[in-house]
Backbone as a ProteinNet text record, in pm:
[ID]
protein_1_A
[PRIMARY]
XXXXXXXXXXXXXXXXXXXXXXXXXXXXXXXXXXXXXXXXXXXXXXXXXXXXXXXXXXXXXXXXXXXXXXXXXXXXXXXXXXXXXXXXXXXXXXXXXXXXXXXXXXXXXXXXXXXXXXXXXXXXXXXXXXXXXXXXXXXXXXXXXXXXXXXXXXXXXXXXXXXXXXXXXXXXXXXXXXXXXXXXXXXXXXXXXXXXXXXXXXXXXXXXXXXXXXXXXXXXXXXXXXXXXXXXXXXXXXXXXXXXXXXXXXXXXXXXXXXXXXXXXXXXXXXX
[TERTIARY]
17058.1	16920.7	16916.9	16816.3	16873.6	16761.1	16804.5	16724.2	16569	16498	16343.5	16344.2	16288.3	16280.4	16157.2	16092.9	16008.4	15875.7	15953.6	15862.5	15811.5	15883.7	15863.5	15780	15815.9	15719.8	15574.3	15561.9	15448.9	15326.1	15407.8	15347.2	15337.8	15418.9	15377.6	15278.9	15222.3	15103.5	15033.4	14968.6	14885.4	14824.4	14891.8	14890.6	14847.4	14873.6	14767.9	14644	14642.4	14500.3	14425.5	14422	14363.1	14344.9	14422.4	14402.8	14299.5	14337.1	14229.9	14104.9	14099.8	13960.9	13879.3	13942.2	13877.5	13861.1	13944.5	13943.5	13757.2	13749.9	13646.8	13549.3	13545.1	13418.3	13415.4	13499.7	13428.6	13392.3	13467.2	13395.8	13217.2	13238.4	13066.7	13008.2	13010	12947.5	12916.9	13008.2	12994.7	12901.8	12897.4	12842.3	12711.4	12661.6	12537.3	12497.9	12547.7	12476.5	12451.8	12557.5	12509.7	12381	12300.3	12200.6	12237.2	12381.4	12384.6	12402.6	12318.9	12210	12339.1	12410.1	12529.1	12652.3	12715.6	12777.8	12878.9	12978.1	13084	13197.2	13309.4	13395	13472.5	13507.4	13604.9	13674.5	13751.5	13822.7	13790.1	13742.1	13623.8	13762	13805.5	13873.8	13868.7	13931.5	13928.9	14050.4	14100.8	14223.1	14228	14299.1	14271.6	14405.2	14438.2	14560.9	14583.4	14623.7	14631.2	14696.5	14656	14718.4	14879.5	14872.2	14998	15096.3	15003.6	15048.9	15061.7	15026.4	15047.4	14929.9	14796.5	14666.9	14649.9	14648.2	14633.5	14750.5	14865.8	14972.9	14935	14890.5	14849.2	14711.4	14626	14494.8	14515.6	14616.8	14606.1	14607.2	14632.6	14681.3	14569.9	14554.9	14455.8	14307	14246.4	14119.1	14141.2	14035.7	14039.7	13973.7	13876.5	13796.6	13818.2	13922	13972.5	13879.6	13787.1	13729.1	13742.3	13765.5	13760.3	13661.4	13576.4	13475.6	13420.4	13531.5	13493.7	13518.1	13590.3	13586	13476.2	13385.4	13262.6	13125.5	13171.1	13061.6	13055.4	13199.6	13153.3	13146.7	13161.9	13087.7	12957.3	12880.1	12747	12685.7	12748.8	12698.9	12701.2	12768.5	12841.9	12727.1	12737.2	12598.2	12458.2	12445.1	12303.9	12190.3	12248	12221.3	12058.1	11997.8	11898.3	12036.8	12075.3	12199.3	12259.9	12311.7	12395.1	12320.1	12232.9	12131.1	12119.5	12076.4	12051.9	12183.7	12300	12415.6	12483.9	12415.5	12459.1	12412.6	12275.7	12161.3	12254.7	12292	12351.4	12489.8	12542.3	12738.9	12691.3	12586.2	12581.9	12537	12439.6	12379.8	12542.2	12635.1	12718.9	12733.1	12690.2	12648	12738.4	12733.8	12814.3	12715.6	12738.9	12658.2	12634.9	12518.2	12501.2	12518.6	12536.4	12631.1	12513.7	12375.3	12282.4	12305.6	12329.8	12380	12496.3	12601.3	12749	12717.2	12647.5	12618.6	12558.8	12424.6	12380.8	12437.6	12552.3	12635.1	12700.8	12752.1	12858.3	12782.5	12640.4	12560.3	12558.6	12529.1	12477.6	12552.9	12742.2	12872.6	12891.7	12847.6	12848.1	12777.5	12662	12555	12572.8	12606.6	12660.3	12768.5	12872.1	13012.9	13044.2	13013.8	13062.6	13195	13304.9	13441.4	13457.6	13336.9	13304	13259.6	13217.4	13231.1	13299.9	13423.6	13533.6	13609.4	13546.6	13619.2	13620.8	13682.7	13658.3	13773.2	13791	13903	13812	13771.9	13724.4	13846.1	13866.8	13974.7	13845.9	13890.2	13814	13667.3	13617.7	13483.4	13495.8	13521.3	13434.8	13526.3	13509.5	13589.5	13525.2	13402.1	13343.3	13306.8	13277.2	13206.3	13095.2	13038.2	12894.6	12873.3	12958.1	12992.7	13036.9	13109	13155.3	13042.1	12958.2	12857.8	12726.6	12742.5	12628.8	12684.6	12811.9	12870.3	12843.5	12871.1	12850.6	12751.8	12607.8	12454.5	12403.5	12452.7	12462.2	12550.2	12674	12679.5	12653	12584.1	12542.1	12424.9	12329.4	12188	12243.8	12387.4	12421.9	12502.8	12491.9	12532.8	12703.3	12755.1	12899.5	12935.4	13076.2	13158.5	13283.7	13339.3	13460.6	13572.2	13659	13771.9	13882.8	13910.8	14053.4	14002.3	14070.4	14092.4	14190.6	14312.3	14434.4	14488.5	14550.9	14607.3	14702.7	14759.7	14858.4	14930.6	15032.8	15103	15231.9	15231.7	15343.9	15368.3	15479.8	15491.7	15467.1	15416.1	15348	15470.8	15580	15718.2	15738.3	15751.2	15803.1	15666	15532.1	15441.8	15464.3	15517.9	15520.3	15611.8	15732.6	15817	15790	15761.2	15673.1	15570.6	15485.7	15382.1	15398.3	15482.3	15558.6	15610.6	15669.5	15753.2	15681.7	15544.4	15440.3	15430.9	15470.9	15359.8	15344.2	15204.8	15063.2	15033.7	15005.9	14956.1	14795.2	14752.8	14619.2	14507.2	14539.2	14466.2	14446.5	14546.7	14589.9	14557.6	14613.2	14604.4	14772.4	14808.2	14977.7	15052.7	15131.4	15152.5	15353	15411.3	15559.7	15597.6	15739	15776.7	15936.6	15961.3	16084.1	16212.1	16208.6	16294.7	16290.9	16116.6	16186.1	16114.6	16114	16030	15993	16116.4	16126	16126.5	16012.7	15942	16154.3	16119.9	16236.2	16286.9	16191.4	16198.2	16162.1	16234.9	16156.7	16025.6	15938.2	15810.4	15754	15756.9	15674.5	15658.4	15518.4	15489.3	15538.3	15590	15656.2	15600.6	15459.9	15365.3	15320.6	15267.3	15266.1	15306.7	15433.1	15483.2	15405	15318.5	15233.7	15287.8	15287.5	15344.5	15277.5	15382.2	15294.5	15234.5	15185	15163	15182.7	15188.1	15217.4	15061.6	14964.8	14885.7	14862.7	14787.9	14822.8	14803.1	14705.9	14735.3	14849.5	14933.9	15042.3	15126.3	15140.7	15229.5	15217.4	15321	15347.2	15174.2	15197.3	15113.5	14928.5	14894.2	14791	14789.1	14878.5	14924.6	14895.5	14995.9	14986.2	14815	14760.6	14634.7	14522.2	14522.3	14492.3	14496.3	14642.6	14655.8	14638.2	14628.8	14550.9	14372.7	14324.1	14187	14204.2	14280.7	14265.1	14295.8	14408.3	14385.2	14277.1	14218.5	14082.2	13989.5	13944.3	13858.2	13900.2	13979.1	14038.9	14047.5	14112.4	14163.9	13993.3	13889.2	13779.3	13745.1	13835.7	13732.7	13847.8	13958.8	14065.7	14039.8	13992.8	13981.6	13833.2	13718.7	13581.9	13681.5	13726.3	13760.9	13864.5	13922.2	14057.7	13946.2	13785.7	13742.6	13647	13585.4	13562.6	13687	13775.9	13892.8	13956	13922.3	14000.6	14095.8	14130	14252.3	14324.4	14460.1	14577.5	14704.7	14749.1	14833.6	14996.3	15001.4	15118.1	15189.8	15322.7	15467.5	15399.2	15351.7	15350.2	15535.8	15587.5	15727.1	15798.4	15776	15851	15869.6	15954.7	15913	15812.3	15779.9	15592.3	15589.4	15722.9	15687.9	15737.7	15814.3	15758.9	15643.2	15584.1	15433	15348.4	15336.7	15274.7	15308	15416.7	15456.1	15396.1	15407.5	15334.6	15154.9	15130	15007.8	14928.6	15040.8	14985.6	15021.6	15091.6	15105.4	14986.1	14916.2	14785.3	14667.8	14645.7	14573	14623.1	14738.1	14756.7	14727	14695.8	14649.4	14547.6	14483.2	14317	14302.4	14191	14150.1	14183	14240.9	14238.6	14138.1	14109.1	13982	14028.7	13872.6	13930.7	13977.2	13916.1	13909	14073.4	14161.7	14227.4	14418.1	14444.3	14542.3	14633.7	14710.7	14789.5	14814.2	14730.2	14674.3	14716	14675.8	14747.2	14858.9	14923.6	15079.4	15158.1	15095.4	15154.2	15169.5	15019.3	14998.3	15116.3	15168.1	15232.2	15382.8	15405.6	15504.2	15586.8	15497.3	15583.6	15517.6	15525.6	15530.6	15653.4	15648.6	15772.9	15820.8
9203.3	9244.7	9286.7	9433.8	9469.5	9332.3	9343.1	9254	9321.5	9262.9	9260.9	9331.7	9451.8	9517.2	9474.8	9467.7	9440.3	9548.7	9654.1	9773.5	9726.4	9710.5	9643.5	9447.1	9389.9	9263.1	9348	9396.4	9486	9551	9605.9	9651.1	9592.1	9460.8	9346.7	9280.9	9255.4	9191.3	9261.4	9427.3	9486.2	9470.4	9487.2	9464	9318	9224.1	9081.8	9117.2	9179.6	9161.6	9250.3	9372	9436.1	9387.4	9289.2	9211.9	9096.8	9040.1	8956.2	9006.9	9141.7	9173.6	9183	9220.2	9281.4	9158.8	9048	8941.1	8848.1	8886.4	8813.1	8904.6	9039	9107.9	9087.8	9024.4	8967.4	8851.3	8789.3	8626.7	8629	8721.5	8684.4	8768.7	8869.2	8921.1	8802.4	8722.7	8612.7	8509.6	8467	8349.7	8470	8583.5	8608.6	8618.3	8609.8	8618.8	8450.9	8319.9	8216.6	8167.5	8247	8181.5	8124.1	8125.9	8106.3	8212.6	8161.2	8205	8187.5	8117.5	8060.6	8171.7	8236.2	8341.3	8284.5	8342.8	8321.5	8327.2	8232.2	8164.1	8297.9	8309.5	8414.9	8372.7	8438.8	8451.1	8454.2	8403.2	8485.9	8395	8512.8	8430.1	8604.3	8524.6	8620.4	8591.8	8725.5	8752.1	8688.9	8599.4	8645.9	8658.3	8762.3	8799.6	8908.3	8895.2	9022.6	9177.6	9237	9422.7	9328.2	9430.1	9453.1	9275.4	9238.5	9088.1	9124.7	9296.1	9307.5	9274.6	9297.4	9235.2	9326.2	9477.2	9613.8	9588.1	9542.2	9512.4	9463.7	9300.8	9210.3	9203.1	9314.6	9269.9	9310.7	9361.3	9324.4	9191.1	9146.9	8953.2	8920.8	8850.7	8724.8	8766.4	8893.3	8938.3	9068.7	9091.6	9298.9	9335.2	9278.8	9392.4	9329.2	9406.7	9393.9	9488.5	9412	9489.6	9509	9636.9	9573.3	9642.5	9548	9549.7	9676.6	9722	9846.3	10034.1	9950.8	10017.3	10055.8	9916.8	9925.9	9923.1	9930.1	9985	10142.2	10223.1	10357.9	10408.7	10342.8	10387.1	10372.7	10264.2	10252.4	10381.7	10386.7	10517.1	10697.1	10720.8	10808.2	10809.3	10739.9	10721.9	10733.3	10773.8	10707.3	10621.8	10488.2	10364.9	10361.4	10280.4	10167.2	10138.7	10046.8	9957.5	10032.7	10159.1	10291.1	10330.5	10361	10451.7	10409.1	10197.2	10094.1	10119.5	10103.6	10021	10167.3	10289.9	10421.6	10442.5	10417.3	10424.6	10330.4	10145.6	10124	10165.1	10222.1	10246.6	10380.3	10496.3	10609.5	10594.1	10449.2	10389.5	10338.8	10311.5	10212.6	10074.8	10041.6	9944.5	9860.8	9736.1	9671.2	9604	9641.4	9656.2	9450.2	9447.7	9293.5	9228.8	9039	8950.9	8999	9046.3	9004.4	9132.8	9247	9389.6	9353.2	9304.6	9295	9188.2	9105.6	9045.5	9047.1	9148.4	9254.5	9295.1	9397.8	9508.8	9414.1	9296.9	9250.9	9221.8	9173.6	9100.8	9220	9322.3	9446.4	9475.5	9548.6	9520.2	9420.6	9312.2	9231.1	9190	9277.6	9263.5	9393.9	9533.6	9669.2	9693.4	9630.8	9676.4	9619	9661.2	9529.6	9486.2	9538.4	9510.4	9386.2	9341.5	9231.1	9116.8	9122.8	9002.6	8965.7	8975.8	8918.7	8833.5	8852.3	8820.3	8900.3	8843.6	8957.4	8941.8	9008.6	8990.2	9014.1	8968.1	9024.9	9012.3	9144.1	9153.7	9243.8	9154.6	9188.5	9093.1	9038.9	8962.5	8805.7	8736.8	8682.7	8695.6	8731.9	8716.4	8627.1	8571.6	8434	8338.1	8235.8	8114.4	8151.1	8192.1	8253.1	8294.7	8438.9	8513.6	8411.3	8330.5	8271.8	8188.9	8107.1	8052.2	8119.7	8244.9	8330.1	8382.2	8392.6	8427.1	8326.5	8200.1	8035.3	8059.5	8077.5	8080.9	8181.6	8303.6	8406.6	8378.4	8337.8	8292.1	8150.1	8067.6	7956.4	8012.2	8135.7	8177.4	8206.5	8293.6	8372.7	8209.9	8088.2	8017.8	7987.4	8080.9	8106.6	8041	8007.4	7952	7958.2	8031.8	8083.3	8001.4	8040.8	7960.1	7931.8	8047.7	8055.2	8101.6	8046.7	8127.2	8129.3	8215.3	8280.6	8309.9	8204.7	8277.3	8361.1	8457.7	8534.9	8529.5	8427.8	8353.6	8443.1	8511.5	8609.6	8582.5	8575.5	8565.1	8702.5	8729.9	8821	8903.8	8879.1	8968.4	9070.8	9019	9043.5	9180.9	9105.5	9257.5	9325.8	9333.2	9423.4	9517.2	9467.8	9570.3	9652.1	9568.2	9631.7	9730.7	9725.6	9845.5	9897.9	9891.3	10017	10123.9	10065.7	10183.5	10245.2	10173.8	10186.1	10415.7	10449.7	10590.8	10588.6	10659.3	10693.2	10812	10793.1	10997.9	10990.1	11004	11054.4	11031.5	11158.9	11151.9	11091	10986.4	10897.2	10751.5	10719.8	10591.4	10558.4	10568.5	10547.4	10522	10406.4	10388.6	10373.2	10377.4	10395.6	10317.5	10308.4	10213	10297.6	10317.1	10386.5	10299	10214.3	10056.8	10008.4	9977.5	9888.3	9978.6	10065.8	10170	10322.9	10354.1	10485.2	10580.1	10694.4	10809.4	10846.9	10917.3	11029.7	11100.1	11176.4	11303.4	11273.9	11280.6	11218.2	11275.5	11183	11204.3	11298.2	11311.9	11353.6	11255.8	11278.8	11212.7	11220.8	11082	11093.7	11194.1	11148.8	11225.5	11340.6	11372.8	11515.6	11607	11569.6	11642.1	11660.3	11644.7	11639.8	11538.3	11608.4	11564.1	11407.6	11332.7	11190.4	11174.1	11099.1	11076.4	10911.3	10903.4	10721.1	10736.5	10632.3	10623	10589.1	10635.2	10620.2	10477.5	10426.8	10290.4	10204.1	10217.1	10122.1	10164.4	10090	10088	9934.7	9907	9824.3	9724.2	9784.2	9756.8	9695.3	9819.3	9817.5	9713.3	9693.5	9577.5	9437.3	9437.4	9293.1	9242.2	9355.5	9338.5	9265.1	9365.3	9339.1	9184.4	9197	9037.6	8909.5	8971.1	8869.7	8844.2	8937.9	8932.1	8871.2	8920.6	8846.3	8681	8646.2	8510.2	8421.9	8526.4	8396	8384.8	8533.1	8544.3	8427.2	8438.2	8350	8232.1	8161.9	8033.4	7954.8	7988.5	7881.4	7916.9	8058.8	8065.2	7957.9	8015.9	7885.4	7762.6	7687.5	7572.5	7528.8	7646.1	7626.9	7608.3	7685.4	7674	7552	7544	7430.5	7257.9	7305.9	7195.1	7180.2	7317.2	7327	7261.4	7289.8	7267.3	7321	7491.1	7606	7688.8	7640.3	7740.2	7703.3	7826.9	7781.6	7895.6	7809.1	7937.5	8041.8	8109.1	8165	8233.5	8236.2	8307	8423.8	8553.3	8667.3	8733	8667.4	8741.6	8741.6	8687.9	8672	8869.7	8846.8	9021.8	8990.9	9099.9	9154.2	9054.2	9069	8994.1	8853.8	8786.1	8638.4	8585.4	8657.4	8659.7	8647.5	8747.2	8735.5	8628.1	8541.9	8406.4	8286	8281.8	8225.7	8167.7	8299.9	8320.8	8266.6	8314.4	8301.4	8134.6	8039.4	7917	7848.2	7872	7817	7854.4	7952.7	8017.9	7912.1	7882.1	7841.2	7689.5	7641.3	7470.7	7443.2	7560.2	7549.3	7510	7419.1	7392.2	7569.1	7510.3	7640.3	7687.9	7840.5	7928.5	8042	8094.9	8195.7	8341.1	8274.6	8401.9	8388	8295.9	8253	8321.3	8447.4	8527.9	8416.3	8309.2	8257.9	8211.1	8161.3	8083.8	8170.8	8309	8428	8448.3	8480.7	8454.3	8327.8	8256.9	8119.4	8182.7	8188	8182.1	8312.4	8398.8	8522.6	8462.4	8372.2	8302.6	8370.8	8456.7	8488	8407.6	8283.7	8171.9	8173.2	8193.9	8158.9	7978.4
-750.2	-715.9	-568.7	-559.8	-381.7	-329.8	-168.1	-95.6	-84.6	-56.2	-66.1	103.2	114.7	259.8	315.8	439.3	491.6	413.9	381.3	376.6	227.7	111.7	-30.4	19.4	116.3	111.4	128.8	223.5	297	176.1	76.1	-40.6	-133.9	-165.4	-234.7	-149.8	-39.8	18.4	-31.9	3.9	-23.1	-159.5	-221.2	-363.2	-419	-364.6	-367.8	-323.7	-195.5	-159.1	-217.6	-302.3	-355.3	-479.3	-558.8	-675	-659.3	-534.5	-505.9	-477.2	-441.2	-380.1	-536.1	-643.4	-741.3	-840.8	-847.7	-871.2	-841.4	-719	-584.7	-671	-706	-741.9	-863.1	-967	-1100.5	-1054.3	-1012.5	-981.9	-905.9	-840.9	-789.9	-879.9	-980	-1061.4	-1168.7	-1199.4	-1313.4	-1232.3	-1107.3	-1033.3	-1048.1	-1023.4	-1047.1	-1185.9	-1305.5	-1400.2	-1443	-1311	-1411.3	-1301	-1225.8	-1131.5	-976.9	-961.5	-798.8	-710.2	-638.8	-517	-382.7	-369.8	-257.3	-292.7	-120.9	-83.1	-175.5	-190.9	-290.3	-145.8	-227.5	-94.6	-58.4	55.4	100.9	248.5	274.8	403.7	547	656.7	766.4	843.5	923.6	1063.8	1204.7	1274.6	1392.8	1473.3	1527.4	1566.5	1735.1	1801.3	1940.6	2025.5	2087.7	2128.5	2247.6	2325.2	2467.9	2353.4	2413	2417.7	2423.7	2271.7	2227.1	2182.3	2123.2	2060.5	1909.7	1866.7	1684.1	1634.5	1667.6	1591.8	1468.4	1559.2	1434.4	1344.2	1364.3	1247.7	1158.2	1206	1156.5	1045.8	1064.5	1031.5	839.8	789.8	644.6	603.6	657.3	627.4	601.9	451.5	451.9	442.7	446.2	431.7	360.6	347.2	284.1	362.8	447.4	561.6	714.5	754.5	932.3	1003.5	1099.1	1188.5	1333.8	1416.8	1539.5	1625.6	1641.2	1735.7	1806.2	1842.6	1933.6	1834.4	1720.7	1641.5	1575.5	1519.9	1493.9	1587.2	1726.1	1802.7	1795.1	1805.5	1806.6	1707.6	1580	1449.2	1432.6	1500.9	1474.5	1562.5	1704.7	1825.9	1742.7	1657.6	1592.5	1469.8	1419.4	1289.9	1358.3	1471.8	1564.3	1504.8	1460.6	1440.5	1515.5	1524.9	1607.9	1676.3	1663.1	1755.8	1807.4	1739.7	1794.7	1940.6	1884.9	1983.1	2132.8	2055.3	2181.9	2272	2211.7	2232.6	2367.5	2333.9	2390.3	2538.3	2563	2642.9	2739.7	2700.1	2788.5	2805.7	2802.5	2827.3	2892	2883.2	2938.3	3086.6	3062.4	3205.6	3313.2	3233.2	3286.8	3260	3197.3	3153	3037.8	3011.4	2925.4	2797.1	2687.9	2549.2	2583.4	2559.2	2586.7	2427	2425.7	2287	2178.7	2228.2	2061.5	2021.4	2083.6	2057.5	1942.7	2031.8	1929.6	1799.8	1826.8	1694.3	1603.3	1622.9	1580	1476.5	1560.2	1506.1	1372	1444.5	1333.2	1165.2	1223.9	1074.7	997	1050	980.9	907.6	974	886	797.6	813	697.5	571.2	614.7	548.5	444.6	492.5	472.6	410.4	448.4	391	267.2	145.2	51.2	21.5	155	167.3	205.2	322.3	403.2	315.8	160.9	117.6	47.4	24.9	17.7	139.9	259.9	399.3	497.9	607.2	715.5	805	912.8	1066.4	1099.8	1210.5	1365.5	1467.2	1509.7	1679.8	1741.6	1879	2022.3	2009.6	1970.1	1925	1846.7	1939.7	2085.9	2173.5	2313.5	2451.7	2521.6	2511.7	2566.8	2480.9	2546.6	2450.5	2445.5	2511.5	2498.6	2351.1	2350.1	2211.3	2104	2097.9	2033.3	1954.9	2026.8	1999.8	1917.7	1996.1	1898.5	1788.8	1756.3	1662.3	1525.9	1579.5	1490.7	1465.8	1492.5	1496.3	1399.8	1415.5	1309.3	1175.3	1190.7	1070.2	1028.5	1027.8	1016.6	932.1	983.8	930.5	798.2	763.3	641.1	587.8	599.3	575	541.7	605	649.7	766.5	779.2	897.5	884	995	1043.2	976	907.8	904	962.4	1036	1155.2	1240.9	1379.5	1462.8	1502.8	1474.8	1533.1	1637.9	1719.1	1837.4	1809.8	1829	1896	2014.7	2003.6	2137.6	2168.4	2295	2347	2496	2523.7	2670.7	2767.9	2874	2944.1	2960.6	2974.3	3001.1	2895.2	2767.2	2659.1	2623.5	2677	2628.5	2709.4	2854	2930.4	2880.3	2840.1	2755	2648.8	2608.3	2446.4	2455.4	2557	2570.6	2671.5	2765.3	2824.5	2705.1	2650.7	2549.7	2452.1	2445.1	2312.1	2296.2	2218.1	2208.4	2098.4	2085.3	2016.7	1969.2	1802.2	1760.2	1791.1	1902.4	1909.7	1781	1686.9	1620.7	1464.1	1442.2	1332.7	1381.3	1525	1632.3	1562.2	1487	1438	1570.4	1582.3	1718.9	1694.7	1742.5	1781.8	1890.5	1942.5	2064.9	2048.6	2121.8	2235.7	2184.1	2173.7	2194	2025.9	1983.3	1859.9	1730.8	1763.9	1660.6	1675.2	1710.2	1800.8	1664.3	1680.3	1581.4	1497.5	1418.4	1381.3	1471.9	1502.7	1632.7	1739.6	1852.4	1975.6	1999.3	2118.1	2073.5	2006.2	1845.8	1768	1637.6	1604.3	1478	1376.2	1260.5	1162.1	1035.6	1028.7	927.2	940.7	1029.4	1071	1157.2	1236.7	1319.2	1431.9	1461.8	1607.3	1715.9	1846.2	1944.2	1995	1970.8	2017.1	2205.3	2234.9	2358.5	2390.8	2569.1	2633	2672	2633.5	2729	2871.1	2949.7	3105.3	3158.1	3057.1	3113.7	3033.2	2975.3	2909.4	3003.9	3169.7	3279.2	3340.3	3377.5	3398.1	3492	3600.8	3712.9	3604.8	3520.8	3437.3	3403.8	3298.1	3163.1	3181.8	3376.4	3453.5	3459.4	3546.1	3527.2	3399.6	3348.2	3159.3	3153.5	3126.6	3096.4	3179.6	3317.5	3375	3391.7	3344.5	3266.5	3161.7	3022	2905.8	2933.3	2989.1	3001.6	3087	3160.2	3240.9	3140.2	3050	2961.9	2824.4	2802.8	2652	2637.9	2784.2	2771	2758.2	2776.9	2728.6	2599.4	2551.5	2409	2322.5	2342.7	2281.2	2299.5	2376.8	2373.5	2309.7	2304.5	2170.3	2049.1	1986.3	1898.5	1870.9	1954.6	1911.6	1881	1994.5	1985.9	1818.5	1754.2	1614.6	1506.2	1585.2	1440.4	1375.5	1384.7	1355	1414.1	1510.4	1613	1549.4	1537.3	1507.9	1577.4	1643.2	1697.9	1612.2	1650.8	1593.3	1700.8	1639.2	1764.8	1737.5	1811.7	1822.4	1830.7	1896	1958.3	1835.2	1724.5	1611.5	1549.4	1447	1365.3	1284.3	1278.1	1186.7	1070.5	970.9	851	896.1	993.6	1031	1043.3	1127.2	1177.3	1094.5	990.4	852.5	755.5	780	680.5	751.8	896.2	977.4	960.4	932.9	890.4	782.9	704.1	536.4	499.4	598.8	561.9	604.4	668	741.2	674.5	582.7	503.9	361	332.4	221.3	268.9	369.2	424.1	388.5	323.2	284.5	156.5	92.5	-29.3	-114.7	-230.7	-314.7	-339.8	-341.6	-359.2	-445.5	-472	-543.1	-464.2	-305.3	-191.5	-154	-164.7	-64.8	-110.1	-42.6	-68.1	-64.3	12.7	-10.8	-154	-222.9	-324.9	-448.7	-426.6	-521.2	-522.2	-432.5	-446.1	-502.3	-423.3	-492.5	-661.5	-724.8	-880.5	-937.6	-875.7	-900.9	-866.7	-788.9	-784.2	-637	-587.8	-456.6	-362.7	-361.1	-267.5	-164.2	-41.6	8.6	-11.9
[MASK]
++++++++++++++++++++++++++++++++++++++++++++++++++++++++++++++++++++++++++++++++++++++++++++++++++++++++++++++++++++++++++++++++++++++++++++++++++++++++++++++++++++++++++++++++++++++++++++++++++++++++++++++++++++++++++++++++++++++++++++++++++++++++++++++++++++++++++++++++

């Protein structure tokens, strides 16, 4: 039997979570015809990790709807939302979109997407306890509560390398690395042949910076959470599909559900 490639585990995940998603939409179709009124169980955790710890890798794991924050701010600006509209007025002022804005944004996606009830990722949201707290409060109202929170643990050296070398297709976001994932063709894109680009800030000097913001900003939201009960950290420096086994063992620590991807594999027998 050949060996199992990262690229074949990768598409055996996908393939759970799309079984599970459709799985999750008979099950709450049957919980509404027998009279309950209560969200049906699913997945809700959030990513937290510096530039270039693998979050966008990562975000198939364990949910069907990965969101990131800033992703879904300039989708709401782009739709010219209420929130869009609000959220525009300040960033054109200069301005930084204030927490009832972003939490806002998030209920609405959750309320909107019917991808989002099956589970969710949030990356980039919360960067304070502040956020964090209004985050609990909002879902507390939808009678939901977070189940993970994920560190992404990397040593500051190791990203400096890593996103130095990082290039990017513009208009896909498909990202490459020089070193551990270098395109076919030098800088050009695998899929469509378009010339990749380095962004100007993935330099050294930048990066240092960055990450010395992300850690003043993080280290109190890590320690809210570690004090809830849901942090759990993981090796970032590991390879993609470590990371993802990593993952999926902490997901499988949970009471069995019908939301809970570890739990599916297990039953399919690809349990590690």
């Amino acid at each position: 039997m050949a060996p199992l490639t990262e690229e074949m585990a990768q598409s055996l995940l996908d393939t759970v979570n799309r079984l599970e998603a459709r799985l999750q939409q008979v099950e709450a179709k049957l919980d509404g015809k027998n009279g309950s009124s209560a969200p049906s169980d699913s997945m809700r955790m959030i990513l937290i990790g510096p530039p270039g710890s693998g979050k966008l890798q990562l975000q198939v794991v364990g949910a069907p709807a990965a969101r990131a924050t800033g992703d879904m701010l300039r989708a709401q600006v782009a739709k010219k939302t209420s929130l869009g509209r609000e959220a525009k007025k300040i960033m054109d002022a200069g301005g930084l979109v204030n927490d009832e804005i972003m939490v806002n944004m998030i209920r609405s996606e959750l309320e909107s997407n019917p991808e989002c009830k099956t589970g969710f990722i949030l990356d980039g949201f919360p960067r304070t306890v502040t956020q964090a707290e209004k985050l609990d409060i909002m879902l507390d109202e939808r009678r939901q509560k977070l189940e993970h929170a994920i560190e992404l643990q990397i040593d500051d050296d190791l990203l400096v390398s890593r996103i130095t070398g990082r290039l990017v297709h513009p208009a896909s976001g498909r990202s490459y690395h020089k070193v551990f994932n270098p395109p076919k063709q030098p800088m050009t894109d695998d899929v469509t042949g378009e010339p990749l680009i380095q962004r100007s800030d993935d330099n050294a000097d930048t990066l240092k910076k960055r990450l010395g913001t992300y850690h003043d900003q993080t280290s109190p939201v890590v320690g809210y959470y570690k004090s809830t009960g849901i942090w759990k950290p993981v090796d970032a420096s590991q390879e993609p599909g470590k990371v993802w086994q990593s993952m999926l063992k902490y997901f499988e620590g949970k009471p069995a559900t019908s939301g809970s991807a570890g739990g599916l594999l297990n039953k399919l027998g690809l349990k590690n």
